[in-house]
Short mmCIF file of C-alpha atoms in Angstrom, two decimals:
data_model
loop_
_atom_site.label_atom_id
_atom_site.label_comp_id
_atom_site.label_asym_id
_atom_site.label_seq_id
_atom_site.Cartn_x
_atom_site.Cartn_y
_atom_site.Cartn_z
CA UNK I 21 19.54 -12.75 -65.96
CA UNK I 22 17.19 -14.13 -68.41
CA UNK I 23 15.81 -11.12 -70.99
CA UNK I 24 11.57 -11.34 -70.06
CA UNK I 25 10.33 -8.29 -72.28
CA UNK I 26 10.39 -7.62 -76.19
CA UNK I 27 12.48 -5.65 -77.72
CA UNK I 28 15.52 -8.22 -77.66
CA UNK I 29 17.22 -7.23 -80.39
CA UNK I 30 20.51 -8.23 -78.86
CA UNK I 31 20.76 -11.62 -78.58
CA UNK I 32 18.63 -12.28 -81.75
CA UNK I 33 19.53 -11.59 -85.04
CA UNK I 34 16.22 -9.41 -86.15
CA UNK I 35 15.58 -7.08 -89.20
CA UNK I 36 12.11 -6.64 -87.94
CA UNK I 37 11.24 -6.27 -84.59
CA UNK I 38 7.39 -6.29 -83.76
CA UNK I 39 7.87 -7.45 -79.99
CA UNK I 40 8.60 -3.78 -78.33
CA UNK I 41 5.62 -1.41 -78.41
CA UNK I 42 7.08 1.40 -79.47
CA UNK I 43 6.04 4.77 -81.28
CA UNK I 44 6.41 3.98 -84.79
CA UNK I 45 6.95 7.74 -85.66
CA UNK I 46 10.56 7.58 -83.84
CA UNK I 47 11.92 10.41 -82.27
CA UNK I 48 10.32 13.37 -83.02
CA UNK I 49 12.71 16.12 -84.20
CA UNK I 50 12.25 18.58 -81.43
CA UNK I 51 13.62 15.83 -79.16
CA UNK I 52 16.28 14.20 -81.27
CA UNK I 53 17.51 18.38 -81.17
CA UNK I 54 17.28 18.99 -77.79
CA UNK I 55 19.25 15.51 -77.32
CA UNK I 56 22.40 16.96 -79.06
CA UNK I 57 22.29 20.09 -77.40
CA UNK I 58 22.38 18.63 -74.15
CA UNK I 59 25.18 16.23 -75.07
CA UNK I 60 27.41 19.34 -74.35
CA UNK I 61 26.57 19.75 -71.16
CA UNK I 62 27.60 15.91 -70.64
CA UNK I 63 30.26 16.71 -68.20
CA UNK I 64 28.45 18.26 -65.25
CA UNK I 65 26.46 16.14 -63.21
CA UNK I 66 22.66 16.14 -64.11
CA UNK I 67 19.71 17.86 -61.41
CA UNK I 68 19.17 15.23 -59.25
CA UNK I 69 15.68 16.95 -58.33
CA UNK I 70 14.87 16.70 -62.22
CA UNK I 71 13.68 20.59 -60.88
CA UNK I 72 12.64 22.22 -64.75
CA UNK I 73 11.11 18.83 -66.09
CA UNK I 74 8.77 18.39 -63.05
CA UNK I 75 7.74 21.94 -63.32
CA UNK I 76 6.90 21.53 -66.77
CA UNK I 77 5.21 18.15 -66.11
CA UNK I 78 3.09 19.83 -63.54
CA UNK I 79 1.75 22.33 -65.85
CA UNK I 80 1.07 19.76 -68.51
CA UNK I 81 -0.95 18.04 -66.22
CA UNK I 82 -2.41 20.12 -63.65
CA UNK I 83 -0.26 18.81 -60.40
CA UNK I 84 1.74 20.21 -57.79
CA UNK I 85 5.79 19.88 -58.11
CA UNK I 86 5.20 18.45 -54.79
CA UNK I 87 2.62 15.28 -56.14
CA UNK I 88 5.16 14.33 -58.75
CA UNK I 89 8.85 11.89 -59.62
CA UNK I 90 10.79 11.62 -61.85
CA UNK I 91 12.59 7.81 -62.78
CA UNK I 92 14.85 6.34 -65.02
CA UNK I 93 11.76 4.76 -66.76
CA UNK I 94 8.75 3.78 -65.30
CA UNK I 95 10.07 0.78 -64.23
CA UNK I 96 12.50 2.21 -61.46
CA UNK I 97 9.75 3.92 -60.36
CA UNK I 98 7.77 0.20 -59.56
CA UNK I 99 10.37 -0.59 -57.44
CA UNK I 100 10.87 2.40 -55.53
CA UNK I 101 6.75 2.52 -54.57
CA UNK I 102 7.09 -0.75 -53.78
CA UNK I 103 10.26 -0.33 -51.35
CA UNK I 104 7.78 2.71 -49.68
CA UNK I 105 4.98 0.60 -49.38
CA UNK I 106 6.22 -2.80 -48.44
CA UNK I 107 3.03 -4.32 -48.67
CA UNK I 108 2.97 -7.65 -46.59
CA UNK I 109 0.46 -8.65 -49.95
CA UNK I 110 -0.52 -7.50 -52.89
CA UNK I 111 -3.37 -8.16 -55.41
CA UNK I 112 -2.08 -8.52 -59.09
CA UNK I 113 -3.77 -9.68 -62.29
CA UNK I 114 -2.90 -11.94 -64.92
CA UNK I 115 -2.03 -11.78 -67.30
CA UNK I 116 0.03 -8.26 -67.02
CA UNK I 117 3.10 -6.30 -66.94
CA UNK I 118 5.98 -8.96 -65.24
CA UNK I 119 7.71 -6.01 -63.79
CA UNK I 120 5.47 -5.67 -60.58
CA UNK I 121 5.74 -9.44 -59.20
CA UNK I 122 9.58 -9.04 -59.73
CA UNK I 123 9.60 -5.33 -57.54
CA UNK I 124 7.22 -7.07 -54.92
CA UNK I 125 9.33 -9.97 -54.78
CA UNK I 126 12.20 -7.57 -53.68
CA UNK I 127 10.47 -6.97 -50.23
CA UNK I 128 8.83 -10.59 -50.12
CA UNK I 129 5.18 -10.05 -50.72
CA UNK I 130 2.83 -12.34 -50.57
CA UNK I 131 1.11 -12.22 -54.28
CA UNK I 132 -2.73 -12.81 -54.46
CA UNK I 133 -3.59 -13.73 -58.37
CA UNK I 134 -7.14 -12.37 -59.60
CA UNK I 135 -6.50 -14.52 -62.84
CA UNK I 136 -8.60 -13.37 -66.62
CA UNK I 137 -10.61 -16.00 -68.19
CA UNK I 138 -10.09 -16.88 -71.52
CA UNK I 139 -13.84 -17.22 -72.40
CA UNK I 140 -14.36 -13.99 -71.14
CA UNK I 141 -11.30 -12.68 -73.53
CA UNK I 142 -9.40 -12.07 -70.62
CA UNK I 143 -11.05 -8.85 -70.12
CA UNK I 144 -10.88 -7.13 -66.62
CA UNK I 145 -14.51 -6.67 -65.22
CA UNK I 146 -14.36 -4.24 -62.57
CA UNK I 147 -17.39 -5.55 -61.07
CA UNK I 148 -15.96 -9.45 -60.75
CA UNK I 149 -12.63 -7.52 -59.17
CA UNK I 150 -15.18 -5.34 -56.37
CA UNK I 151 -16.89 -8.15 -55.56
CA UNK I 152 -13.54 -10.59 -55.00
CA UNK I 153 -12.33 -7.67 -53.20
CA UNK I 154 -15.24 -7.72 -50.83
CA UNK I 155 -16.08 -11.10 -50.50
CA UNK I 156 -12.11 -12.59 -50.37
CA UNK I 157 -11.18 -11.76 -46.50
CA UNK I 158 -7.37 -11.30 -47.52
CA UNK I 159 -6.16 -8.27 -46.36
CA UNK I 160 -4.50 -6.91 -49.52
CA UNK I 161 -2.36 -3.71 -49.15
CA UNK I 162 -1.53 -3.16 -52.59
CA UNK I 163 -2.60 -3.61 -56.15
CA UNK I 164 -0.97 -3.00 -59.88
CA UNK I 165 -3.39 -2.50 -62.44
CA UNK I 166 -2.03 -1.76 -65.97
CA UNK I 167 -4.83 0.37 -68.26
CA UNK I 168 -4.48 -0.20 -70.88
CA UNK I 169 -3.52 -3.29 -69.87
CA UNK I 170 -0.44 -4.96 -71.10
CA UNK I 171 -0.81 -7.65 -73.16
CA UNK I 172 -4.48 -7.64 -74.00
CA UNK I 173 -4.36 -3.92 -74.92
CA UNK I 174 -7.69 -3.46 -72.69
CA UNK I 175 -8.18 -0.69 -71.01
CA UNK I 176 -11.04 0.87 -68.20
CA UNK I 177 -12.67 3.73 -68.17
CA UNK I 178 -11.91 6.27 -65.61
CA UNK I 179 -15.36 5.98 -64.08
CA UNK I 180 -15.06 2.23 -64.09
CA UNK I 181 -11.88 3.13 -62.34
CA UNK I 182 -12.92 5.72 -59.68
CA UNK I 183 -15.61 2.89 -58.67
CA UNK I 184 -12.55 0.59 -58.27
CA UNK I 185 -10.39 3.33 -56.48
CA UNK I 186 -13.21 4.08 -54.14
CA UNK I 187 -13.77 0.21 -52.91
CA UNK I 188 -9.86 0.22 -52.64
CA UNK I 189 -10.05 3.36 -50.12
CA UNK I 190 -12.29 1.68 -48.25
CA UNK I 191 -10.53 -1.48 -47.55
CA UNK I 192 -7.05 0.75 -47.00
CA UNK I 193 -5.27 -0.76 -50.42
CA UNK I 194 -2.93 1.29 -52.21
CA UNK I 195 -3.40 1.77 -55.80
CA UNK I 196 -0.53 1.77 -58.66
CA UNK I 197 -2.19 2.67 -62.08
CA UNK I 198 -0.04 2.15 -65.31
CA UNK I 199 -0.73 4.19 -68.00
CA UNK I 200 2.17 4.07 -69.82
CA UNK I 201 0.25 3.32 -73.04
CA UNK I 202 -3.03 5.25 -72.12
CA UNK I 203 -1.88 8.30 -75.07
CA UNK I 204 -1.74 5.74 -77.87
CA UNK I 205 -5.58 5.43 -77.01
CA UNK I 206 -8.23 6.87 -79.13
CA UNK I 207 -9.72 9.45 -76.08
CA UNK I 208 -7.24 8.99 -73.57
CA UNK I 209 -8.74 11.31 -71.04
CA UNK I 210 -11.60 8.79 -71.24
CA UNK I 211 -9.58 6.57 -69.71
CA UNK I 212 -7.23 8.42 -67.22
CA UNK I 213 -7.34 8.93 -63.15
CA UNK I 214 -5.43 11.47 -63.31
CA UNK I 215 -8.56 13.83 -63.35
CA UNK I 216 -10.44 11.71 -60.85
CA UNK I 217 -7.30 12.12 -58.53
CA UNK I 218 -7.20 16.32 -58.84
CA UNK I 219 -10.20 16.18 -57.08
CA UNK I 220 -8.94 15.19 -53.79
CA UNK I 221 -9.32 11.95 -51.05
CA UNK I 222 -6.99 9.74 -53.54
CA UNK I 223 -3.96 9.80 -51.64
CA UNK I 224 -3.79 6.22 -52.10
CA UNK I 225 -3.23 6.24 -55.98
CA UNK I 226 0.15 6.46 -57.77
CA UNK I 227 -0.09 6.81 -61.66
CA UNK I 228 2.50 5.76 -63.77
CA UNK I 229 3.12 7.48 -67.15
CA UNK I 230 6.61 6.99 -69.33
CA UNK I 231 8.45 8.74 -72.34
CA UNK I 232 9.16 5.62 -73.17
CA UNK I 233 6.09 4.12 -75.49
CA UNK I 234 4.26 7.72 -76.83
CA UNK I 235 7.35 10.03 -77.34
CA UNK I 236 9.64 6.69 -78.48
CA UNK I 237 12.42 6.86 -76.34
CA UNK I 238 13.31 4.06 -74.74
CA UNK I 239 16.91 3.98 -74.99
CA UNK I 240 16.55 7.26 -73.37
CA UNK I 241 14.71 5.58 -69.80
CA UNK I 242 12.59 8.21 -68.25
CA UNK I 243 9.29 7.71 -66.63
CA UNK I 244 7.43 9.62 -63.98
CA UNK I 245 4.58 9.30 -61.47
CA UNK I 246 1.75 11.26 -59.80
CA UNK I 247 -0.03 11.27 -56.78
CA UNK I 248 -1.78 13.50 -54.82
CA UNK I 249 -0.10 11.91 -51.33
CA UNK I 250 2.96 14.20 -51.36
CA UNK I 251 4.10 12.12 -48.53
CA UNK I 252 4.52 9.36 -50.43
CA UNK I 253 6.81 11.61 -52.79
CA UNK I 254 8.62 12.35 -49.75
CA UNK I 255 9.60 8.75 -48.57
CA UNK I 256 10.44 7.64 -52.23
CA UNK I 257 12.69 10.79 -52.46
CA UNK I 258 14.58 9.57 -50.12
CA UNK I 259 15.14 5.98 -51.12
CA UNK I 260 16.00 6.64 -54.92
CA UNK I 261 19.60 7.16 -56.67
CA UNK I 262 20.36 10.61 -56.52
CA UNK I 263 21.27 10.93 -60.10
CA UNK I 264 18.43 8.33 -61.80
CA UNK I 265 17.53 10.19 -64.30
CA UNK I 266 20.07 11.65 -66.78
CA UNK I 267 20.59 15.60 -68.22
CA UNK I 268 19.85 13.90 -71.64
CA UNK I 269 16.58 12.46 -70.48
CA UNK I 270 15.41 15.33 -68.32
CA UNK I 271 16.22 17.58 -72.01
CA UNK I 272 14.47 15.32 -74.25
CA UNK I 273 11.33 14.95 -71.55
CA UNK I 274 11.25 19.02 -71.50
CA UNK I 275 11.26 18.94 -75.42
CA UNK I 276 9.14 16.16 -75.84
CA UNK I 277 6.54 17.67 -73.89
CA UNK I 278 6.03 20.20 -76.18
CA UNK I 279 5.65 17.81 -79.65
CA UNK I 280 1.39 18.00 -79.21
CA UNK I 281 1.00 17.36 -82.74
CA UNK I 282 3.47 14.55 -83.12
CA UNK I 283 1.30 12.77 -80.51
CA UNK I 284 -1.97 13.64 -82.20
CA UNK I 285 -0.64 11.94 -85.85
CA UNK I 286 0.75 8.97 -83.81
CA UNK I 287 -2.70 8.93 -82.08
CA UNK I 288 -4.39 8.88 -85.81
CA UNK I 289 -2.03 6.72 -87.04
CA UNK I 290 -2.14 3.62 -84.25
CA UNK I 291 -6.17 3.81 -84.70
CA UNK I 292 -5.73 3.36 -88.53
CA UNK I 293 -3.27 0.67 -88.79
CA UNK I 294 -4.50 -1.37 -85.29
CA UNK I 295 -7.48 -2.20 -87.07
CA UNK I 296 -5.75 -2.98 -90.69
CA UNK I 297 -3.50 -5.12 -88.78
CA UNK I 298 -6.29 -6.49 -86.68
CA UNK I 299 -8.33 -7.25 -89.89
CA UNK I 300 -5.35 -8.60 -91.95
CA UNK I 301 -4.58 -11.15 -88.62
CA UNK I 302 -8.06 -12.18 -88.52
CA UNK I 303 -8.13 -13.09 -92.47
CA UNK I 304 -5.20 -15.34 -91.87
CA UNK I 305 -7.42 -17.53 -89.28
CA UNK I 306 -6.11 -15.92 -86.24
CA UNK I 307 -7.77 -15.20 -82.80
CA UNK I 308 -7.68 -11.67 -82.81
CA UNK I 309 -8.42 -9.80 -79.27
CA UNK I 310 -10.13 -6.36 -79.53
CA UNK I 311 -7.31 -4.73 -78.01
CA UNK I 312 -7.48 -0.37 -77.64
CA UNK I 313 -3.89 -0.20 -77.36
CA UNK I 314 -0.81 0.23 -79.90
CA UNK I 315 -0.02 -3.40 -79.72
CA UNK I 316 -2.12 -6.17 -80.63
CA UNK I 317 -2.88 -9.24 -78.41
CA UNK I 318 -3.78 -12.70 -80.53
CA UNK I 319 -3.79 -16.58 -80.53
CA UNK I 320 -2.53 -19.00 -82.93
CA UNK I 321 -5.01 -21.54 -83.57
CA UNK I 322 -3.59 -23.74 -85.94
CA UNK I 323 -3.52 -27.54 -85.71
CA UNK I 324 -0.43 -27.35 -84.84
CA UNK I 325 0.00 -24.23 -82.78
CA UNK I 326 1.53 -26.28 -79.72
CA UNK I 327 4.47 -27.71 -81.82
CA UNK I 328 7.69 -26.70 -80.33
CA UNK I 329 9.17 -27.26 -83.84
CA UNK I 330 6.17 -25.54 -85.89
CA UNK I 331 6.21 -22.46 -83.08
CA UNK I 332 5.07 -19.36 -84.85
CA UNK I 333 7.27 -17.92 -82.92
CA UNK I 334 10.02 -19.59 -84.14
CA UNK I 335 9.45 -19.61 -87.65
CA UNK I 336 9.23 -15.98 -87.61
CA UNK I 337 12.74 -15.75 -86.06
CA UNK I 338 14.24 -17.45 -88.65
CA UNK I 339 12.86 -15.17 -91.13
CA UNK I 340 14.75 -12.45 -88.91
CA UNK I 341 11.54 -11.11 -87.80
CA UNK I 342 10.70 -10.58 -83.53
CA UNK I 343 7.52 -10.96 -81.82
CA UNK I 344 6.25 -11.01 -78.33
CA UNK I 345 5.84 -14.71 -77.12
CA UNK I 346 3.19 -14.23 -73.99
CA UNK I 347 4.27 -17.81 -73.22
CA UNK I 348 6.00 -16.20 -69.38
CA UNK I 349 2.52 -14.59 -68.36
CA UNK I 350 0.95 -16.45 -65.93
CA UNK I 351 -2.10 -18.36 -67.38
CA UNK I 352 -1.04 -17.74 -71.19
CA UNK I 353 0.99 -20.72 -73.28
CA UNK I 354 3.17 -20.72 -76.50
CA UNK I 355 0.07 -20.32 -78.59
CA UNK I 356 -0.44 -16.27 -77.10
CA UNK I 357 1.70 -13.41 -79.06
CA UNK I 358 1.76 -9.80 -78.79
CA UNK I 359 2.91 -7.47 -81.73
CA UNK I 360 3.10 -3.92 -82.08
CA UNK I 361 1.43 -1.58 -84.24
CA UNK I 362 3.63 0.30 -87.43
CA UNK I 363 3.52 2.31 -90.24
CA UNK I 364 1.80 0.82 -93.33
CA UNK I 365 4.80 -0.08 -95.48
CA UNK I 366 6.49 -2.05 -92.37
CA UNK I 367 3.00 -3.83 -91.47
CA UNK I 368 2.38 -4.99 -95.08
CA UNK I 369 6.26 -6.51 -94.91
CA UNK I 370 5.30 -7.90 -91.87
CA UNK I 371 2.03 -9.36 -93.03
CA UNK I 372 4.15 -10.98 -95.85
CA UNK I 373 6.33 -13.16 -94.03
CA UNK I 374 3.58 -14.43 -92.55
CA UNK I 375 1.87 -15.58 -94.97
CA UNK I 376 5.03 -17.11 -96.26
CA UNK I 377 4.77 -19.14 -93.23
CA UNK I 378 1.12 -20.27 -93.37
CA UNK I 379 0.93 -20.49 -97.13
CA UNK I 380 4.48 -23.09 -96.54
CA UNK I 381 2.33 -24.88 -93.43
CA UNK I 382 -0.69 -25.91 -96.05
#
C-alpha cells in the first residue's frame, strides 16, 4: 500500500521532518506520566466502551456520554460513519484530507467534486457551495468538510457554517466536520459547531476532533466524534472493533485533557512562528497562502518548479529534510507543498537549507 500522508519517516532517511503537522511542544509531561503508569496495567484487556475518557470528554465539552465515540484516531472513525451512512453519493472538496474518498470508496460511493480555484486561493466560499448545492439536482447524501481545512490551512466560521449546516438539513445531507486542527487556531470557538450543534435540530452533523495534532500523539492513535444523533452512536457502536482504542490511549486522552495551559502556549506559539515562517517563505519568492492553521500551504514558483530533477521536493530530501508534496490532491501538481509549523530554533534550520537550495539554483 503506497504511504499518501506526511510523516514518512520510515522509508526516507529524514533528520527533519516538516511534512506531519504535529504539536511542536511534544508530549506534554502530564501525558508522557500517565503513559507509563498505564503501561502496568498492559496485561488486562482495555474498556472497550472507553467508559472514564468519554465521561471526561463530555464534561470538557458540554455533551452527553450518549452523543459521543471514541476511535483509534480520527481516521477509524471516517470509516466507521461512513459504513453507517452508506451514502449512495457524497459531496467532497478539493483539495482536502485523502482519507474520506478512500472510506467512501469502501461502500462504493459515487463522489461529486466541488473543486477550489486557484485564483480564488483555493478558498472555500460557503456561498458558491449553497448555491451549487441548490442549483446542482444531484441528490447528495453526504459531505466531508475539513475546517480548518487540510492543506490550505483555511478555515470557516461557525456562523458561515451553521448557514451551510442549515441548507444541508434541508436537502437531507449528512454532515462530517473535521476539526482535528481547529485548537491550533487563534479563537477556536470562533470557528467550531460544536456550540451550534448543543442547541438542538443537528442530528445530521458528526464532528471530528483527534489527540493526534493539539496534544501530539500520534503514535498513540486516538480520535473521537460528537453528535447530537445518539442513534447514529448507536449503529457505529455496533460496527466498530471492540477493543479500538487502547488502555494507553484512553490514559493519555484522560491526562491530556487536563494540560489547558500546554494548549494555550502551543496556541501562542503556532500564531508567532506561522507568520515568521510565512514571512521568511514569502522573502524567498514563494507563493505563500494565508493559511490559519499550524501548517503552512505554498507554491513554488520558480522557473523551474516543474522539473522532475530540480523538484523542491527532492532537493530537500537529499538534504535529509521531509515535506508535504500536495502533488496526490486532486487539482494540485508537484509545484504545491505543505509544511508544518515549529519552534524557532528548528524553523530557522529549516529556513537554512533552503536557502542552500535557492542560493545553489541562481
Amino acid at each position: 500500500m503506497e504511504y499518501q500522508h506526511g510523516g514518512d519517516i520510515y522509508t526516507n532517511q529524514v533528520t527533519m521532518d516538516y511534512s506531519a503537522n504535529i504539536n511542536p511542544l511534544g508530549l506534554a509531561n502530564g501525558v508522557k506520566n500517565a503513559l507509563l503508569q498505564a503501561v502496568e496495567n498492559c496485561s488486562c484487556y482495555p474498556d472497550s466502551r472507553c467508559s472514564k475518557l468519554i465521561t471526561e470528554l463530555g464534561a470538557f465539552h458540554g455533551f452527553s456520554e450518549k452523543q459521543l465515540i471514541c476511535g483509534n484516531g480520527a481516521a477509524d472513525l471516517i470509516f466507521q460513519i461512513v459504513q453507517v451512512i452508506k451514502p449512495r453519493k457524497a459531496l467532497l472538496i478539493a483539495p482536502s484530507f485523502l482519507e474520506y474518498e478512500q472510506a467512501l470508496e469502501t461502500v462504493s460511493t459515487e463522489i461529486v467534486w466541488f473543486d477550489l480555484k486557484e485564483r480564488d486561493g483555493f478558498r472555500l466560499s460557503v456561498k458558491e457551495i449553497i448555491k451549487w448545492l441548490k442549483e446542482n439536482n444531484q441528490e447528495v447524501e453526504m459531505l466531508f468538510l475539513c475546517n480548518p481545512n487540510n492543506p490550505t490551512g483555511f478555515a470557516l466560521s461557525k456562523e458561515e457554517m451553521k448557514e451551510l449546516l442549515d441548507v444541508c438539513s434541508q436537502k437531507r445531507i449528512y454532515c462530517v466536520i473535521d476539526e482535528c486542527f481547529n485548537e491550533f487556531l487563534d479563537n477556536p470557538e470562533s470557528f467550531s459547531v460544536l456550540e451550534v450543534i448543543s442547541n438542538g435540530g443537528y442530528d445530521h452533523v458528526f464532528v471530528l476532533k483527534a489527540f493526534t495534532k493539539i496534544y501530539a500523539m500520534a503514535g498513540v492513535r486516538l480520535g473521537y466524534g460528537i453528535t447530537t444523533g445518539e442513534k447514529t452512536i448507536e449503529h457505529m457502536n455496533r460496527i466498530r472493533q471492540p477493543w479500538s482504542v487502547s488502555a494507553l490511549a484512553q490514559a493519555a486522552g484522560e491526562a491530556a485533557l487536563g494540560e489547558t495551559e500546554y494548549v494555550k502556549e502551543t496556541r501562542k506559539l503556532i500564531s508567532s512562528e506561522r507568520e515568521y515562517l510565512k514571512k521568511n517563505l514569502k522573502d524567498l519568492g514563494f507563493l505563500v497562502y494565508d493559511s490559519m492553521a499550524n501548517y503552512l500551504f505554498f507554491k513554488d514558483t520558480r522557473k523551474n518548479a516543474r522539473n522532475m530533477e530540480k523538484l523542491l521536493y527532492n532537493e530537500l530530501l537529499e538534504r535529509q529534510v521531509l515535506i508535504r508534496s500536495c502533488s496526490n490532491y486532486r487539482g494540485l501538481d508537484h509545484t504545491y507543498y505543505r509544511i508544518c509549523v515549529k519552534q524557532r530554533r528548528e524553523n530557522d534550520a529549516f529556513l537554512a537549507v533552503l536557502k542552500s537550495i535557492l542560493t545553489k539554483g541562481e
